[in-house]
Coordinates of N, CA and C in Angstrom, one line a residue:
X271 N 164.2 87.9 55.2 CA 163.6 87.7 56.6 C 162.1 86.9 55.7
X272 N 161.4 88.3 54.8 CA 159.9 87.7 54.4 C 159.5 86.5 53.1
X273 N 161.3 86.6 53.1 CA 161.1 85.2 51.9 C 161.6 84.2 52.4
X274 N 162.1 84.1 53.5 CA 162.8 83.3 54.3 C 161.1 81.9 54.8
X275 N 160.8 82.7 55.2 CA 159.3 82.3 56.1 C 158.8 82.0 55.0
X276 N 158.4 83.0 53.6 CA 157.5 82.8 52.9 C 158.0 81.0 52.5
X277 N 159.0 80.9 52.1 CA 160.1 79.9 51.3 C 159.8 78.6 52.5
X278 N 160.3 78.5 54.0 CA 160.2 77.6 54.6 C 157.9 77.2 54.8
X279 N 157.4 78.4 54.6 CA 156.4 77.5 54.3 C 155.3 77.0 53.0
X280 N 156.1 77.1 52.2 CA 156.1 76.4 51.1 C 156.8 75.2 51.2
X281 N 157.9 75.2 51.6 CA 158.3 74.2 52.1 C 157.6 73.0 52.6
X282 N 156.8 73.1 53.8 CA 156.1 72.6 55.2 C 155.2 72.3 54.1
X283 N 154.5 72.7 53.3 CA 153.3 72.8 52.2 C 152.9 71.6 51.3
X284 N 154.6 71.5 50.9 CA 155.0 70.7 49.6 C 155.3 69.1 50.6
X285 N 155.8 69.4 51.4 CA 156.3 67.9 52.5 C 155.1 67.2 52.9
X286 N 154.1 67.4 53.5 CA 152.8 68.3 53.3 C 151.4 67.2 52.3
X287 N 152.1 67.1 51.9 CA 151.2 67.3 50.1 C 151.9 65.9 49.5
X288 N 153.5 66.0 49.8 CA 153.5 65.0 49.2 C 153.5 63.2 50.2
X289 N 153.7 63.9 51.5 CA 153.7 62.6 52.5 C 151.5 62.1 51.9
X290 N 150.2 62.9 51.6 CA 149.7 62.3 51.9 C 149.2 61.3 50.8
X291 N 148.5 60.3 50.3 CA 147.5 58.8 50.0 C 147.1 59.4 49.9
X292 N 146.6 58.3 48.2 CA 145.3 59.2 48.0 C 144.9 57.5 48.0
X293 N 143.0 57.3 48.9 CA 142.2 56.0 49.1 C 141.6 56.2 47.9
X294 N 141.3 54.4 47.4 CA 140.7 54.5 46.3 C 139.6 53.9 47.0
X295 N 138.3 54.2 46.5 CA 137.7 53.2 47.1 C 136.0 53.0 45.9
X296 N 136.1 51.3 45.5 CA 135.5 50.9 44.4 C 133.9 50.8 44.9
X297 N 132.9 51.9 44.4 CA 132.3 51.7 44.6 C 131.1 50.4 43.8
X298 N 130.6 48.9 44.3 CA 129.7 48.2 44.1 C 130.8 47.1 44.7
X299 N 131.8 47.3 45.5 CA 132.9 46.4 45.6 C 132.3 44.8 45.5
X300 N 132.3 43.3 46.3 CA 131.4 42.8 46.2 C 132.5 41.8 46.9
X301 N 132.2 40.9 48.0 CA 132.9 39.9 48.3 C 132.7 38.5 48.6
X302 N 132.8 37.2 48.3 CA 132.6 36.1 48.4 C 132.8 35.0 49.6
X303 N 132.7 34.3 50.0 CA 132.9 33.7 50.9 C 132.9 32.2 49.6
X304 N 133.8 31.0 50.5 CA 133.6 29.8 49.5 C 134.5 28.3 50.3
X305 N 133.8 27.6 51.6 CA 134.9 27.0 52.5 C 134.6 26.0 52.1
X306 N 136.3 24.9 51.9 CA 136.4 23.2 51.2 C 137.0 22.6 52.5
X307 N 137.0 21.7 52.8 CA 137.4 21.1 53.3 C 137.6 20.1 52.0
X308 N 139.1 19.9 52.8 CA 140.6 19.0 51.9 C 141.2 18.1 53.0
X309 N 140.2 16.5 52.9 CA 140.7 15.4 53.1 C 142.0 15.7 53.1
X310 N 142.8 14.0 53.7 CA 144.2 13.6 54.2 C 144.4 13.3 52.1
X311 N 143.6 12.0 51.8 CA 143.5 11.8 50.7 C 143.4 12.8 49.0
X312 N 143.8 14.2 49.4 CA 142.9 14.9 48.1 C 144.4 15.2 48.0
X313 N 145.7 15.1 49.0 CA 146.8 15.9 49.0 C 147.2 15.6 47.6
X314 N 148.3 15.8 46.8 CA 149.4 14.9 46.1 C 150.2 15.9 46.1
X315 N 151.7 14.6 46.7 CA 153.1 15.2 46.3 C 153.3 15.9 45.6
X316 N 154.3 17.2 45.9 CA 154.7 17.9 44.1 C 155.6 18.0 44.4
X317 N 157.4 17.4 43.9 CA 158.4 18.2 44.9 C 158.3 18.0 45.6
X318 N 158.7 18.9 47.3 CA 158.8 18.3 47.7 C 157.6 19.2 48.9
X319 N 157.2 19.6 48.1 CA 155.6 19.4 49.4 C 153.9 18.6 48.5
X320 N 153.4 19.0 49.3 CA 151.5 18.6 49.1 C 151.6 19.7 48.4
X321 N 150.6 19.5 47.6 CA 149.1 20.4 47.3 C 147.6 19.2 46.6
X322 N 146.9 19.9 47.3 CA 145.4 20.5 46.5 C 145.5 21.3 46.7
X323 N 144.5 20.9 45.4 CA 144.1 21.5 44.7 C 141.9 22.0 44.6
X324 N 142.1 23.3 44.5 CA 140.0 23.3 45.0 C 139.4 23.9 44.1
X325 N 138.7 23.4 42.9 CA 137.9 23.7 41.6 C 136.5 24.9 43.1
X326 N 137.4 26.4 41.9 CA 136.6 27.3 42.8 C 135.6 27.8 41.0
X327 N 134.8 27.6 40.7 CA 134.1 28.3 39.5 C 133.6 29.5 39.8
X328 N 133.5 30.6 41.0 CA 133.5 31.8 40.4 C 134.5 32.6 40.5
X329 N 136.3 32.0 40.6 CA 136.6 32.7 39.9 C 136.9 32.9 38.4
X330 N 136.2 33.8 37.8 CA 135.6 34.0 36.5 C 137.8 34.5 35.8
X331 N 137.9 34.4 34.7 CA 138.3 35.5 34.0 C 138.6 36.8 34.3
X332 N 136.7 38.2 34.1 CA 137.2 39.1 35.3 C 137.7 39.2 36.7
X333 N 136.9 37.6 37.3 CA 137.9 38.1 38.6 C 139.7 38.5 37.8
X334 N 140.1 37.4 37.5 CA 141.5 37.3 37.6 C 141.9 38.7 36.4
X335 N 141.1 39.6 35.5 CA 142.0 41.0 35.7 C 140.9 41.8 36.6
X336 N 139.6 42.3 37.1 CA 139.5 43.2 38.9 C 139.7 43.1 40.4
X337 N 139.9 41.1 40.1 CA 140.0 41.0 41.5 C 140.8 40.4 42.2
X338 N 140.7 39.6 43.0 CA 141.3 39.2 44.1 C 141.2 37.8 45.1
X339 N 142.2 37.5 45.5 CA 141.7 36.0 46.0 C 143.2 35.9 47.1
X340 N 141.7 35.8 48.2 CA 142.9 35.5 49.3 C 141.7 33.7 49.9
X341 N 143.1 33.5 50.9 CA 142.8 32.3 50.9 C 143.3 32.4 52.7
X342 N 141.9 31.5 53.5 CA 142.3 31.0 55.0 C 142.5 29.9 54.8
X343 N 143.1 29.4 56.4 CA 143.3 28.1 57.1 C 141.7 28.4 58.4
X344 N 141.6 27.1 58.2 CA 140.4 27.5 60.2 C 141.7 26.4 60.8
X345 N 141.7 26.9 61.7 CA 142.1 25.6 63.1 C 141.0 25.4 64.3
X346 N 140.4 24.5 64.2 CA 139.4 23.5 64.9 C 139.7 24.4 66.1
X347 N 138.9 25.0 67.6 CA 138.4 25.6 68.4 C 138.4 24.6 69.2
X348 N 138.9 24.3 70.2 CA 138.0 22.8 71.1 C 137.1 23.0 71.8
X349 N 137.3 22.9 73.1 CA 136.1 22.1 73.3 C 135.6 23.5 73.7
X350 N 134.5 24.3 73.4 CA 134.1 25.7 74.2 C 134.4 26.9 73.3
X351 N 135.6 26.6 72.6 CA 136.2 27.5 72.2 C 136.0 28.3 70.5
X352 N 136.2 28.7 70.0 CA 136.0 28.7 68.5 C 137.4 28.3 67.5
X353 N 136.6 28.4 66.5 CA 137.5 28.2 65.6 C 138.4 29.2 65.5
X354 N 139.6 29.1 64.0 CA 140.5 30.3 64.5 C 141.0 29.9 62.9
X355 N 141.0 31.9 62.3 CA 141.1 31.6 60.8 C 142.0 32.4 60.6
X356 N 143.2 31.6 59.6 CA 145.1 32.1 59.8 C 145.0 32.2 58.1
X357 N 145.1 33.5 57.8 CA 145.7 33.9 56.7 C 146.8 33.0 56.4
X358 N 146.2 32.4 54.8 CA 147.5 32.1 53.8 C 148.3 33.5 53.2
X359 N 149.2 33.8 53.3 CA 150.2 32.2 53.8 C 150.4 31.9 55.2
X360 N 150.9 31.2 55.7 CA 151.1 30.9 57.7 C 152.1 29.7 57.4
X361 N 152.8 30.0 59.0 CA 153.8 29.6 59.0 C 153.6 29.1 60.7
X362 N 153.6 27.7 61.3 CA 153.1 26.6 62.2 C 154.4 26.1 62.9
X363 N 154.7 25.8 64.2 CA 155.5 25.2 64.3 C 155.2 24.0 64.9
X364 N 155.0 23.2 65.0 CA 155.0 22.1 66.1 C 156.7 20.8 66.5
X365 N 155.8 19.6 67.1 CA 156.3 18.9 68.6 C 156.0 17.8 67.5
X366 N 156.8 17.3 67.9 CA 156.2 15.4 67.2 C 157.4 14.7 68.4
X367 N 157.3 13.7 68.8 CA 158.7 12.2 69.4 C 159.4 12.4 67.8
X368 N 161.0 12.2 68.5 CA 161.3 11.7 67.6 C 161.6 10.7 67.8
X369 N 162.8 9.8 66.8 CA 163.1 7.9 66.7 C 163.7 7.5 67.7
X370 N 164.3 9.1 68.9 CA 165.5 8.9 70.0 C 165.0 8.9 71.0
X371 N 162.6 9.4 71.1 CA 161.8 9.0 72.1 C 162.3 10.7 72.3
X372 N 163.4 11.6 72.4 CA 163.4 13.4 72.1 C 162.5 13.8 71.4
X373 N 162.1 15.1 72.1 CA 161.2 16.4 71.2 C 162.1 16.8 69.6
X374 N 161.0 16.7 68.9 CA 161.2 17.2 67.2 C 160.5 17.9 66.8
X375 N 161.3 19.6 66.6 CA 160.7 21.0 66.5 C 161.3 20.3 64.7
X376 N 159.6 21.4 64.0 CA 159.5 21.6 62.7 C 158.9 22.5 62.8
X377 N 158.8 23.7 60.9 CA 157.7 24.5 60.8 C 156.8 24.0 58.8
X378 N 155.9 24.3 59.2 CA 155.0 23.5 58.4 C 154.3 25.0 58.0
X379 N 154.4 25.5 56.3 CA 154.5 26.2 55.4 C 153.5 26.5 55.0
X380 N 152.1 27.2 54.4 CA 151.2 26.8 53.2 C 151.1 28.0 53.3
X381 N 150.7 27.8 51.4 CA 150.2 28.8 50.9 C 149.0 28.5 50.0
X382 N 149.2 29.5 48.4 CA 148.9 28.7 46.9 C 148.9 30.1 46.5
X383 N 147.9 29.4 45.3 CA 147.9 30.4 43.8 C 147.0 30.3 43.3
X384 N 146.7 30.6 42.6 CA 144.7 30.9 42.0 C 144.9 31.5 40.5
X385 N 143.4 30.9 39.6 CA 143.7 31.7 38.1 C 142.9 30.9 38.2
X386 N 141.9 30.8 37.0 CA 140.6 31.4 37.1 C 139.8 29.7 37.4
X387 N 139.0 29.6 38.1 CA 138.6 28.4 38.2 C 138.8 27.6 39.2
X388 N 140.5 28.0 40.3 CA 141.8 27.1 40.9 C 141.9 27.9 41.4
X389 N 142.6 27.1 43.1 CA 143.1 27.8 43.5 C 144.3 26.1 44.4
X390 N 145.4 25.7 44.3 CA 146.3 24.9 44.5 C 147.4 26.1 45.8
X391 N 146.7 25.3 46.4 CA 147.0 25.6 47.8 C 148.5 24.5 48.0
X392 N 149.2 24.4 48.9 CA 151.1 24.5 49.4 C 151.2 23.5 50.5
X393 N 151.1 23.2 51.5 CA 151.9 23.0 52.9 C 153.3 22.0 52.1
X394 N 154.4 22.4 53.1 CA 155.5 23.1 52.8 C 156.4 22.7 54.0
X395 N 156.8 21.2 54.5 CA 157.6 20.9 56.1 C 159.1 21.5 55.9
X396 N 159.9 22.4 56.6 CA 160.8 23.4 57.4 C 161.7 22.3 56.5
X397 N 162.0 20.5 57.5 CA 163.4 20.0 56.7 C 162.3 19.0 55.5
X398 N 161.4 19.3 55.1 CA 160.9 18.3 53.4 C 161.1 17.2 53.5
X399 N 160.5 17.2 54.6 CA 159.6 16.1 55.3 C 158.8 15.5 54.2
X400 N 158.2 14.9 52.6 CA 157.2 14.2 52.0 C 156.6 12.6 52.8
X401 N 157.3 12.4 54.0 CA 155.7 10.7 54.2 C 155.5 10.8 54.6
X402 N 155.0 11.7 55.4 CA 153.6 12.5 55.8 C 152.4 12.9 55.3
X403 N 151.5 12.3 55.2 CA 150.6 12.8 54.2 C 150.4 13.8 54.8
X404 N 149.5 14.9 54.9 CA 148.8 15.7 55.9 C 147.2 15.6 56.2
X405 N 147.2 16.3 57.0 CA 146.1 15.9 57.3 C 144.9 16.6 56.8
X406 N 143.7 16.5 57.3 CA 142.4 16.9 57.0 C 142.9 18.4 57.1
X407 N 142.2 19.6 56.5 CA 142.6 20.8 56.3 C 140.6 21.3 55.7
X408 N 140.5 22.5 56.9 CA 139.4 23.2 56.2 C 140.0 24.8 56.1
X409 N 139.6 24.9 54.5 CA 140.2 26.7 54.3 C 138.4 27.4 53.5
X410 N 138.9 28.8 53.9 CA 138.3 29.4 53.0 C 138.1 30.2 52.7
X411 N 138.0 30.1 51.2 CA 137.9 31.6 49.2 C 137.3 32.3 50.0
X412 N 138.0 33.1 49.7 CA 137.8 34.8 49.4 C 138.0 35.2 48.7
X413 N 136.7 36.0 47.7 CA 137.2 36.6 45.8 C 136.1 38.1 46.6
X414 N 137.0 38.6 46.2 CA 137.4 40.4 46.5 C 136.2 40.7 44.5
X415 N 135.6 41.5 44.4 CA 135.0 42.4 43.3 C 135.0 43.4 43.3

């Protein structure tokens, strides 16, 4: 009986230890914010998407090896309301009036990639419709090191 109790205690301790995670805190972590406005004239057709390239000199080889880059899009608030920041990638559903006068629903997917000095932002619609260039958008690049 004593052996069973000891075995159960050891088993419970093993399960508790296996379930623990190790948090890593990096002392001296730095975070930088850079805001960019992309005008509709800056979007370039890239396959079935549109792409805008941001020049971000703060993304160095060191950031590539030891840091991280995140991007958020700003959706302007209405009168008396705050702007809304949405982290990328994001997907939104929009509606427009179709050729037949009815409502036409579609989604817009916005994502990004980054490398040294550069962030590429991609805008893709659900039906891969590329005849309408995306409008002006504001983005925030967040660099952590």
